[in-house]
Amino acid sequence: MLSWIGAVILPLSGLLLSLPARADVKARSCGEVRQAYGAKGFSLTDIPYQEIAGEHLRICPQEYTCCTTEMEDKLSQQSKLEFENLVEETSHFVRTTFVSRHKKFDEFFRELLENAEKSLNDMFVRTYGMLYMQNSEVFQDLFTELKRYYTGGNVNLEEMLNDFWARLLERMFQLINPQYHFSEDYLECVSKYTDQLKPFGDVPRKLKIQVTRAFIAARTFVQGLTVGREVANRVSKVSPTPGCIRALMKMLYCPYCRGLPTVRPCNNYCLNVMKGCLANQADLDTEWNLFIDAMLLVAERLEGPFNIESVMDPIDVKISEAIMNMQENSMQVSAKVFQGCGQPKPAPALRSARSAPENFNTRFRPYNPEERPTTAAGTSLDRLVTDIKEKLKLSKKIWSALPYTICKDESVTAGTSNEEECWNGHSKARYLPEIMNDGLTNQINNPEVDVDITRPDTFIRQQIMALRVMTNKLKNAYNGNDVNFQDTSDESSGSGSGSGCMDDVCPTEFEFVTTEAPAVDSDRREVDSSATELSHSLLSWSLLCVVLALQRLCR
């Protein structure tokens, strides 16, 4: 009898052991989860009223759950979208910094060039009239080339400036010698004497140094803002891997499936998930920091004596001084040219004399800087640079700090002060694993995210390369070396045109000293002295008026 009872009881006990552990316990309600799930905008038809067995779950713990397969899929997609939005929102500061400051600097530099050209043109038209208008293309071409260089054109600054002074010498030489006819070949010979005679004094040399250094720094800095803007915009748009999406779902919404929709992830748990998902972005940090440091170096150039505002604002004064030098030394220059290029042919007839203006004896007077307020873009370069330097410093280490910034958000985690009552990936309890270090290679033992450290993100590597190229160009610009922006993806530094100048040879002040023209040789070729004296007396007032016009003193 007992053996028969035992034979029956043993199979029954085995059957009871094979039943689910909570078969004798009333299933918990999913009401709270239904409310939270509906608040996300999902249909409540997907969610049960009471917990069900969780063998169907692929990400969350396969225990009694409030999640169906459809819910897990939708919440997984929701976690992906929320993560992408979190990264974009967290990097909003650095993106807006580069976007807004690039726009402001570009607007400032363009308007500065426009104002300088308009100022010079207005003065010449007002006081020199038709004679200037007949030769205005020399100055128009100068500003056209400066604008083309700034906007990325393939312009050699030194050659362009040399060409400007050579052309100006040709025009001026004809004006001071109207009694002669000069062929194209003769004028070409005249231009060859520019360096030897220094008809414009030391102005061309100093202006070349100032313009090349100022424009190199300005153009490179704006290009740096462009690269920073593009890299920040691209990197902030993340594409999480399947392993990252699984980890995000487990962290953000598996509490829903466990009936704990109000319990938030532990802070350290969040850090490990984010460090795994943003491992490649963290690798960008080293090159990004070097890029920011290089931007700050060039910003110093924008503040120094070679800043583009200090060069362009008084450029009319500098050119006018050069013209005065040419006028004062016109006879010596003409004699030297006649000696080297030969005696020119007389013109068919001398030009008629014109009466000198009333202010002929007005002396040359440079502008007081206070009379020339800066109006470009409604600000000054100093204010722009001070502002951008502060913003650039704040953007350092932005990419390695993303996990910490995201996990510090109280809407994401339970915070560091609530380490016992938070979701650790399995239940509401303390998170015990250690926090991983930054970067891809340090994620090999990440307990939350499956990261393939052997396959770096090629897109992020492209951004690292773009930053490296730009950093090299910024360093070149800081040293006064021109750079080429024809292809910003090229890794070469590009020495390009115009080498600028080094600190130990560049003048630090904008003081122009008129140099005397070479003395006339005693054995120079005989010229028609009476005609020469007449031509100088007839045209000296015109040349001086040009100078005065550039100084806005001709009335």
Coordinates of C-alpha atoms in Angstrom, one line a residue:
M1 CA 0.0 0.0 0.0
L2 CA 2.7 2.5 0.9
S3 CA 4.7 1.7 -2.2
W4 CA 1.6 2.4 -4.3
I5 CA 1.1 5.8 -2.6
G6 CA 4.8 6.6 -3.1
A7 CA 4.6 5.8 -6.7
V8 CA 1.8 8.3 -7.1
I9 CA 3.3 11.1 -5.0
L10 CA 6.7 11.2 -6.6
P11 CA 5.5 12.0 -10.1
L12 CA 3.1 14.6 -8.7
S13 CA 6.0 16.3 -6.8
G14 CA 8.0 16.4 -10.0
L15 CA 5.1 18.0 -11.8
L16 CA 4.8 20.7 -9.1
L17 CA 8.5 21.5 -9.4
S18 CA 8.2 22.0 -13.1
L19 CA 5.4 24.6 -12.8
P20 CA 6.3 28.3 -13.0
A21 CA 7.4 29.6 -9.6
R22 CA 4.6 32.1 -9.3
A23 CA 1.7 29.9 -10.6
D24 CA 0.3 30.0 -7.1
V25 CA 0.6 33.8 -6.8
K26 CA -1.8 36.3 -8.2
A27 CA -0.3 38.1 -11.2
R28 CA 0.5 41.8 -10.5
S29 CA -1.3 44.6 -12.2
C30 CA 0.3 46.4 -15.2
G31 CA -1.9 49.5 -14.6
E32 CA 1.0 51.8 -13.8
V33 CA 3.0 50.6 -16.8
R34 CA -0.1 51.0 -19.0
Q35 CA -0.3 54.6 -17.9
A36 CA 3.4 55.4 -18.5
Y37 CA 3.3 53.5 -21.8
G38 CA 0.3 55.4 -23.0
A39 CA 1.9 58.7 -22.0
K40 CA 4.6 57.9 -24.6
G41 CA 2.0 58.0 -27.3
F42 CA 1.7 54.2 -27.8
S43 CA -1.5 52.2 -28.2
L44 CA -2.6 50.4 -25.1
T45 CA -3.8 47.4 -27.2
D46 CA -0.2 46.1 -27.1
I47 CA 0.0 45.9 -23.3
P48 CA -1.6 43.3 -21.0
Y49 CA -3.6 44.3 -17.9
Q50 CA -1.6 41.9 -15.7
E51 CA 1.9 40.4 -15.8
I52 CA 2.5 37.5 -18.2
A53 CA 5.4 35.0 -18.6
G54 CA 8.4 36.6 -20.3
E55 CA 9.9 33.8 -22.3
H56 CA 9.2 35.9 -25.5
L57 CA 11.5 38.8 -24.4
R58 CA 14.7 39.2 -26.4
I59 CA 16.4 42.0 -24.4
C60 CA 14.8 42.4 -21.0
P61 CA 14.9 39.7 -18.3
Q62 CA 12.7 36.8 -19.2
E63 CA 10.7 36.9 -16.0
Y64 CA 7.1 37.8 -15.3
T65 CA 6.6 41.0 -17.4
C66 CA 4.2 43.7 -18.5
C67 CA 5.8 43.7 -22.0
T68 CA 4.7 41.9 -25.1
T69 CA 7.0 41.4 -28.1
E70 CA 5.4 44.4 -29.8
M71 CA 6.0 46.6 -26.7
E72 CA 9.7 45.5 -26.5
D73 CA 10.2 46.4 -30.2
K74 CA 8.5 49.8 -29.9
L75 CA 10.3 50.7 -26.7
S76 CA 13.6 49.6 -28.2
Q77 CA 13.0 52.0 -31.1
Q78 CA 11.9 54.7 -28.6
S79 CA 15.2 54.3 -26.6
K80 CA 17.2 54.7 -29.9
L81 CA 15.3 58.0 -30.7
E82 CA 15.7 59.3 -27.2
F83 CA 19.4 58.6 -27.2
E84 CA 19.9 60.4 -30.5
N85 CA 18.0 63.4 -29.2
L86 CA 20.0 63.4 -26.0
V87 CA 23.3 63.5 -27.9
E88 CA 22.1 66.2 -30.2
E89 CA 20.7 68.3 -27.3
T90 CA 23.9 67.8 -25.2
S91 CA 26.1 69.0 -28.0
H92 CA 23.8 71.9 -28.8
F93 CA 26.1 74.5 -27.2
V94 CA 29.1 73.6 -29.2
R95 CA 27.2 73.5 -32.4
T96 CA 25.5 76.8 -32.0
T97 CA 28.8 78.4 -30.9
F98 CA 30.5 77.5 -34.2
V99 CA 27.4 78.3 -36.3
S100 CA 26.7 81.7 -34.8
R101 CA 30.4 82.8 -34.5
H102 CA 31.2 81.7 -38.0
K103 CA 28.3 83.8 -39.3
K104 CA 29.4 86.8 -37.2
F105 CA 33.1 86.7 -38.2
D106 CA 32.3 86.1 -41.8
E107 CA 29.9 89.0 -41.9
F108 CA 32.4 91.3 -40.1
F109 CA 35.3 90.5 -42.4
R110 CA 33.2 90.9 -45.6
E111 CA 31.7 94.2 -44.4
L112 CA 35.2 95.4 -43.4
L113 CA 36.5 94.9 -46.9
E114 CA 33.4 96.5 -48.4
N115 CA 33.7 99.6 -46.2
A116 CA 37.4 100.0 -46.9
E117 CA 36.8 99.8 -50.7
K118 CA 33.8 102.2 -50.5
S119 CA 35.8 104.7 -48.4
L120 CA 38.7 104.8 -50.8
N121 CA 36.5 105.0 -53.8
D122 CA 34.3 107.8 -52.4
M123 CA 37.4 109.9 -51.6
F124 CA 38.9 109.6 -55.1
V125 CA 35.6 110.3 -56.9
R126 CA 34.9 113.3 -54.8
T127 CA 38.3 115.0 -55.1
Y128 CA 39.9 113.5 -58.2
G129 CA 36.9 113.2 -60.5
M130 CA 37.3 111.8 -64.0
L131 CA 41.0 111.3 -63.7
Y132 CA 40.5 108.8 -60.9
M133 CA 37.6 107.1 -62.6
Q134 CA 39.7 106.5 -65.7
N135 CA 42.2 104.7 -63.5
S136 CA 40.0 103.3 -60.8
E137 CA 40.3 99.7 -62.0
V138 CA 43.8 99.5 -60.4
F139 CA 42.2 99.9 -56.9
Q140 CA 39.1 97.9 -57.7
D141 CA 41.2 95.0 -58.8
L142 CA 43.1 95.2 -55.5
F143 CA 40.0 94.8 -53.5
T144 CA 38.6 92.2 -55.8
E145 CA 41.6 90.0 -55.3
L146 CA 41.6 90.6 -51.5
K147 CA 38.0 89.4 -51.4
R148 CA 38.7 86.5 -53.6
Y149 CA 41.6 85.4 -51.4
Y150 CA 39.4 85.7 -48.2
T151 CA 36.7 83.6 -49.7
G152 CA 39.1 80.8 -50.5
G153 CA 40.3 81.8 -54.0
N154 CA 43.7 80.6 -55.2
V155 CA 45.4 84.0 -54.8
N156 CA 49.1 84.6 -54.1
L157 CA 48.9 87.6 -51.8
E158 CA 52.5 88.7 -52.3
E159 CA 52.4 88.5 -56.1
M160 CA 49.1 90.2 -56.1
L161 CA 50.3 93.1 -54.0
N162 CA 53.5 93.4 -56.1
D163 CA 51.3 93.6 -59.2
F164 CA 49.2 96.3 -57.6
W165 CA 52.2 98.5 -56.9
A166 CA 53.7 97.9 -60.3
R167 CA 50.5 98.9 -62.0
L168 CA 50.2 102.0 -59.8
L169 CA 53.7 103.0 -60.7
E170 CA 53.0 102.7 -64.4
R171 CA 49.9 104.9 -64.0
M172 CA 51.6 107.4 -61.8
F173 CA 54.7 107.5 -64.0
Q174 CA 52.6 108.5 -67.0
L175 CA 50.8 111.2 -64.9
I176 CA 54.1 112.8 -63.8
N177 CA 55.5 112.7 -67.3
P178 CA 52.6 113.8 -69.6
Q179 CA 55.0 115.3 -72.1
Y180 CA 56.1 111.8 -73.2
H181 CA 54.4 108.9 -74.9
F182 CA 55.1 105.5 -73.3
S183 CA 54.6 102.2 -75.1
E184 CA 53.6 99.0 -73.3
D185 CA 57.1 97.7 -73.5
Y186 CA 58.4 100.9 -71.9
L187 CA 55.9 100.7 -69.1
E188 CA 56.9 97.1 -68.5
C189 CA 60.4 98.3 -68.1
V190 CA 59.3 100.9 -65.7
S191 CA 57.6 98.4 -63.5
K192 CA 60.9 96.4 -63.2
Y193 CA 62.4 99.3 -61.4
T194 CA 59.8 99.2 -58.6
D195 CA 62.0 97.3 -56.1
Q196 CA 65.2 99.1 -57.0
L197 CA 63.9 102.7 -57.0
K198 CA 61.3 102.3 -54.2
P199 CA 59.2 105.1 -55.6
F200 CA 56.6 104.6 -52.9
G201 CA 59.0 104.5 -50.1
D202 CA 58.9 101.7 -47.6
V203 CA 55.1 101.5 -47.7
P204 CA 54.7 98.6 -50.1
R205 CA 57.0 96.4 -48.1
K206 CA 55.4 97.1 -44.7
L207 CA 51.9 96.9 -46.2
K208 CA 52.7 93.5 -47.7
I209 CA 53.8 92.2 -44.4
Q210 CA 50.6 93.5 -42.7
V211 CA 48.2 92.4 -45.3
T212 CA 49.5 88.9 -45.8
R213 CA 49.7 88.2 -42.0
A214 CA 46.2 89.7 -41.4
F215 CA 44.5 88.0 -44.3
I216 CA 46.1 84.6 -43.6
A217 CA 45.0 84.8 -40.0
A218 CA 41.5 86.0 -40.8
R219 CA 40.8 83.5 -43.6
T220 CA 42.2 80.6 -41.7
F221 CA 40.3 81.4 -38.6
V222 CA 37.0 81.6 -40.4
Q223 CA 37.8 78.3 -42.2
G224 CA 38.5 76.8 -38.8
L225 CA 35.1 77.9 -37.6
T226 CA 33.6 76.3 -40.7
V227 CA 35.4 73.0 -40.0
G228 CA 34.4 73.1 -36.3
R229 CA 30.8 73.7 -37.3
E230 CA 30.7 70.8 -39.7
V231 CA 32.4 68.3 -37.4
A232 CA 30.2 69.2 -34.5
N233 CA 27.0 68.9 -36.7
R234 CA 28.1 65.6 -38.1
V235 CA 29.3 64.0 -34.8
S236 CA 26.1 65.1 -32.9
K237 CA 24.0 62.9 -35.3
V238 CA 24.9 59.5 -34.0
S239 CA 23.9 56.1 -35.5
P240 CA 23.8 53.7 -32.6
T241 CA 25.0 50.1 -33.2
P242 CA 22.6 47.1 -32.6
G243 CA 24.6 46.4 -29.4
C244 CA 24.1 50.0 -28.2
I245 CA 20.4 49.9 -29.0
R246 CA 20.0 46.7 -26.9
A247 CA 21.9 48.3 -24.0
L248 CA 19.7 51.5 -24.3
M249 CA 16.5 49.5 -24.2
K250 CA 17.7 47.5 -21.2
M251 CA 18.6 50.6 -19.4
L252 CA 15.7 52.9 -20.2
Y253 CA 12.7 50.7 -20.7
C254 CA 13.3 47.3 -19.2
P255 CA 12.0 48.8 -15.9
Y256 CA 8.7 49.2 -17.7
C257 CA 8.7 45.5 -18.5
R258 CA 9.4 44.7 -14.8
G259 CA 6.5 46.8 -13.7
L260 CA 8.8 49.6 -12.4
P261 CA 8.2 52.5 -14.9
T262 CA 9.1 55.2 -12.4
V263 CA 12.5 53.7 -11.4
R264 CA 15.4 55.4 -13.3
P265 CA 18.8 53.9 -14.1
C266 CA 21.6 54.1 -11.7
N267 CA 24.1 56.8 -12.6
N268 CA 27.1 54.5 -13.0
Y269 CA 25.0 52.1 -15.0
C270 CA 24.1 54.9 -17.3
L271 CA 27.8 55.9 -17.6
N272 CA 28.9 52.5 -18.8
V273 CA 26.1 52.3 -21.4
M274 CA 26.9 55.8 -22.7
K275 CA 30.6 55.2 -22.7
G276 CA 30.0 52.0 -24.8
C277 CA 27.6 53.7 -27.2
L278 CA 29.8 56.9 -27.5
A279 CA 33.2 55.2 -27.5
N280 CA 34.1 56.5 -31.0
Q281 CA 33.0 60.0 -30.2
A282 CA 35.3 60.0 -27.2
D283 CA 38.2 59.2 -29.5
L284 CA 37.5 62.4 -31.3
D285 CA 38.3 64.4 -28.2
T286 CA 42.1 64.4 -28.5
E287 CA 42.2 65.9 -31.9
W288 CA 39.3 68.2 -31.1
N289 CA 41.2 69.6 -28.1
L290 CA 44.3 70.2 -30.3
F291 CA 42.1 71.9 -32.9
I292 CA 40.6 74.2 -30.2
D293 CA 44.1 75.1 -28.9
A294 CA 45.2 76.0 -32.5
M295 CA 42.1 78.1 -32.9
L296 CA 42.9 80.0 -29.7
L297 CA 46.5 80.6 -31.1
V298 CA 45.2 82.2 -34.3
A299 CA 42.7 84.2 -32.2
E300 CA 45.8 85.8 -30.6
R301 CA 46.9 86.9 -34.1
L302 CA 43.5 88.5 -34.7
E303 CA 44.0 90.5 -31.5
G304 CA 47.6 91.5 -32.3
P305 CA 49.2 94.3 -34.4
F306 CA 48.5 92.4 -37.6
N307 CA 44.7 92.0 -37.1
I308 CA 42.8 92.6 -40.3
E309 CA 40.8 95.5 -38.8
S310 CA 44.0 97.5 -38.0
V311 CA 45.2 96.8 -41.5
M312 CA 42.1 97.5 -43.6
D313 CA 40.6 100.4 -41.7
P314 CA 43.6 102.8 -42.5
I315 CA 44.6 101.2 -45.8
D316 CA 43.7 104.4 -47.7
V317 CA 46.0 106.4 -45.5
K318 CA 48.9 104.0 -46.2
I319 CA 48.3 104.0 -50.0
S320 CA 48.0 107.8 -49.9
E321 CA 51.4 108.1 -48.2
A322 CA 52.9 105.9 -50.8
I323 CA 51.5 108.2 -53.5
M324 CA 53.0 111.2 -51.6
N325 CA 56.4 109.5 -51.6
M326 CA 56.1 109.0 -55.3
Q327 CA 55.2 112.7 -55.9
E328 CA 58.0 114.0 -53.7
N329 CA 60.6 111.9 -55.5
S330 CA 59.1 112.0 -59.0
M331 CA 62.0 113.8 -60.7
Q332 CA 64.6 111.5 -59.3
V333 CA 62.4 108.4 -60.2
S334 CA 61.9 109.7 -63.7
A335 CA 65.5 110.4 -64.2
K336 CA 66.5 106.9 -63.0
V337 CA 63.9 105.3 -65.3
F338 CA 65.0 107.3 -68.3
Q339 CA 68.6 106.2 -67.6
G340 CA 67.6 102.5 -67.4
C341 CA 64.8 102.3 -69.9
G342 CA 65.9 104.9 -72.4
Q343 CA 64.6 108.3 -73.4
P344 CA 60.8 108.1 -74.2
K345 CA 59.3 109.6 -77.3
P346 CA 57.6 113.0 -76.9
A347 CA 53.8 113.1 -76.8
P348 CA 52.0 114.8 -79.7
A349 CA 51.1 117.7 -77.6
L350 CA 51.4 118.8 -74.0
R351 CA 48.3 118.6 -71.9
S352 CA 46.6 121.8 -71.1
A353 CA 47.3 123.4 -67.7
R354 CA 44.6 123.5 -65.0
S355 CA 44.4 125.9 -62.2
A356 CA 45.4 124.6 -58.8
P357 CA 42.7 124.2 -56.2
E358 CA 42.5 126.6 -53.3
N359 CA 43.7 124.1 -50.7
F360 CA 46.9 123.3 -52.6
N361 CA 49.0 124.3 -49.7
T362 CA 47.1 122.2 -47.2
R363 CA 49.5 119.9 -45.5
F364 CA 49.2 116.1 -45.3
R365 CA 47.6 115.0 -42.0
P366 CA 46.9 111.4 -41.1
Y367 CA 43.5 110.6 -39.6
N368 CA 42.9 110.5 -35.9
P369 CA 41.7 106.9 -35.2
E370 CA 38.9 108.3 -33.2
E371 CA 37.5 109.9 -36.3
R372 CA 37.2 106.5 -37.9
P373 CA 34.7 104.5 -35.8
T374 CA 34.3 100.8 -36.6
T375 CA 31.0 100.1 -38.2
A376 CA 31.6 96.6 -39.7
A377 CA 28.8 94.3 -38.6
G378 CA 28.0 96.7 -35.7
T379 CA 30.9 95.5 -33.6
S380 CA 34.7 95.4 -33.4
L381 CA 37.2 92.7 -33.9
D382 CA 38.3 92.8 -30.3
R383 CA 34.8 92.2 -29.0
L384 CA 34.3 89.3 -31.5
V385 CA 37.6 87.7 -30.5
T386 CA 37.1 88.0 -26.8
D387 CA 33.7 86.4 -27.1
I388 CA 34.8 83.5 -29.3
K389 CA 37.8 82.7 -27.1
E390 CA 35.6 82.2 -24.1
K391 CA 33.3 79.9 -26.0
L392 CA 36.1 77.9 -27.5
K393 CA 37.6 77.2 -24.1
L394 CA 34.3 75.9 -22.9
S395 CA 34.0 73.5 -25.8
K396 CA 37.2 71.6 -25.0
K397 CA 36.7 67.9 -24.0
I398 CA 33.1 68.1 -25.1
W399 CA 33.0 64.7 -26.7
S400 CA 34.5 62.7 -23.8
A401 CA 32.2 64.6 -21.5
L402 CA 29.1 63.5 -23.3
P403 CA 28.4 60.5 -21.2
Y404 CA 28.8 62.5 -17.9
T405 CA 26.6 65.3 -19.2
I406 CA 23.8 62.9 -20.3
C407 CA 23.9 60.8 -17.2
K408 CA 23.8 63.9 -15.0
D409 CA 20.4 64.8 -16.5
E410 CA 17.8 64.1 -13.8
S411 CA 15.3 63.1 -16.4
V412 CA 17.6 60.2 -17.4
T413 CA 19.1 58.7 -14.2
A414 CA 18.3 58.5 -10.6
G415 CA 21.4 60.6 -9.8
T416 CA 24.4 59.9 -7.6
S417 CA 22.5 60.4 -4.3
N418 CA 20.0 57.6 -5.0
E419 CA 22.3 54.6 -5.6
E420 CA 20.1 52.0 -3.8
E421 CA 16.8 52.8 -5.3
C422 CA 17.7 52.7 -9.0
W423 CA 17.6 50.3 -11.9
N424 CA 20.8 48.4 -12.3
G425 CA 19.8 46.5 -15.4
H426 CA 18.2 43.6 -13.6
S427 CA 16.3 45.0 -10.6
K428 CA 16.0 48.0 -8.3
A429 CA 19.3 47.9 -6.5
R430 CA 22.8 49.3 -6.4
Y431 CA 24.9 49.0 -9.6
L432 CA 28.2 47.2 -8.7
P433 CA 30.4 47.0 -11.9
E434 CA 33.2 49.5 -12.3
I435 CA 33.0 52.4 -14.6
M436 CA 34.9 52.0 -17.9
N437 CA 37.5 54.5 -19.1
D438 CA 36.9 56.7 -22.2
G439 CA 37.5 55.6 -25.8
L440 CA 37.0 52.6 -28.0
T441 CA 39.9 50.4 -26.8
N442 CA 38.7 50.7 -23.1
Q443 CA 35.3 49.2 -23.9
I444 CA 36.7 45.6 -24.3
N445 CA 35.3 44.6 -20.9
N446 CA 32.2 46.9 -20.9
P447 CA 29.6 44.9 -19.0
E448 CA 26.6 46.6 -20.7
V449 CA 27.4 47.3 -24.3
D450 CA 28.8 44.8 -26.8
V451 CA 31.5 46.9 -28.5
D452 CA 33.7 45.7 -31.4
I453 CA 37.0 47.5 -30.6
T454 CA 38.6 46.1 -33.7
R455 CA 36.3 48.2 -36.0
P456 CA 36.6 51.9 -35.4
D457 CA 33.8 54.0 -36.8
T458 CA 35.0 55.2 -40.2
F459 CA 32.8 58.3 -40.1
I460 CA 34.3 59.4 -36.9
R461 CA 37.8 58.7 -38.2
Q462 CA 37.0 61.0 -41.2
Q463 CA 36.1 63.8 -38.7
I464 CA 39.4 63.2 -36.8
M465 CA 41.3 63.6 -40.1
A466 CA 39.4 66.8 -41.0
L467 CA 40.3 68.3 -37.6
R468 CA 44.0 67.2 -38.0
V469 CA 44.3 68.9 -41.4
M470 CA 42.7 72.1 -40.1
T471 CA 44.9 72.1 -37.0
N472 CA 48.0 72.0 -39.2
K473 CA 46.7 74.8 -41.3
L474 CA 45.9 76.9 -38.2
K475 CA 49.4 76.4 -36.9
N476 CA 50.8 77.5 -40.3
A477 CA 48.6 80.6 -40.1
Y478 CA 49.8 81.4 -36.6
N479 CA 53.4 81.3 -38.0
G480 CA 52.4 83.6 -40.9
N481 CA 52.5 80.9 -43.5
D482 CA 49.8 80.9 -46.1
V483 CA 47.6 77.8 -46.5
N484 CA 45.4 76.4 -49.3
F485 CA 41.8 75.5 -48.7
Q486 CA 41.0 74.1 -52.1
D487 CA 40.5 70.7 -50.5
T488 CA 40.0 70.5 -46.7
S489 CA 40.1 66.8 -46.8
D490 CA 43.7 66.8 -47.9
E491 CA 46.1 65.9 -45.1
S492 CA 48.8 68.1 -46.4
S493 CA 49.4 71.4 -44.7
G494 CA 49.7 73.3 -47.9
S495 CA 52.3 76.1 -47.7
G496 CA 50.6 77.8 -50.6
S497 CA 51.2 81.4 -51.5
G498 CA 52.8 84.2 -49.5
S499 CA 54.9 83.2 -46.6
G500 CA 54.0 86.2 -44.4
C501 CA 56.7 86.9 -41.9
M502 CA 58.1 85.6 -38.7
D503 CA 57.8 87.4 -35.4
D504 CA 61.4 88.4 -35.2
V505 CA 61.4 90.3 -38.5
C506 CA 57.8 91.6 -38.6
P507 CA 57.4 95.2 -37.5
T508 CA 55.0 95.6 -34.6
E509 CA 53.8 99.1 -35.3
F510 CA 52.2 100.7 -38.2
E511 CA 54.6 103.6 -38.4
F512 CA 55.5 104.4 -42.0
V513 CA 58.7 106.3 -42.6
T514 CA 59.2 108.1 -46.0
T515 CA 62.4 107.0 -47.6
E516 CA 64.3 109.3 -49.9
A517 CA 64.5 108.3 -53.6
P518 CA 67.9 107.5 -55.0
A519 CA 69.9 110.5 -55.9
V520 CA 70.1 111.5 -59.5
D521 CA 73.3 110.5 -61.1
S522 CA 75.4 113.5 -62.3
D523 CA 76.0 111.8 -65.7
R524 CA 72.4 110.9 -66.3
R525 CA 71.0 111.3 -69.8
E526 CA 70.0 114.8 -70.8
V527 CA 66.2 115.4 -70.8
D528 CA 64.1 118.2 -71.8
S529 CA 64.4 120.1 -68.5
S530 CA 62.0 122.8 -69.4
A531 CA 59.3 120.4 -70.4
T532 CA 59.9 118.3 -67.3
E533 CA 59.6 121.3 -65.0
L534 CA 56.5 122.4 -66.7
S535 CA 54.9 119.0 -66.5
H536 CA 55.7 118.8 -62.8
S537 CA 54.3 122.2 -62.1
L538 CA 51.1 121.3 -64.0
L539 CA 50.5 118.0 -62.4
S540 CA 51.9 118.4 -58.9
W541 CA 48.7 119.8 -57.7
S542 CA 46.8 116.8 -59.0
L543 CA 49.1 114.3 -57.3
L544 CA 49.0 116.2 -54.1
C545 CA 45.2 116.4 -54.3
V546 CA 45.1 112.6 -54.7
V547 CA 47.0 112.4 -51.4
L548 CA 44.8 114.8 -49.8
A549 CA 41.8 113.0 -51.2
L550 CA 42.9 109.8 -49.6
Q551 CA 43.2 111.7 -46.3
R552 CA 39.7 113.2 -46.8
L553 CA 41.2 116.6 -46.5
C554 CA 40.4 117.9 -50.0
R555 CA 37.2 119.9 -49.8

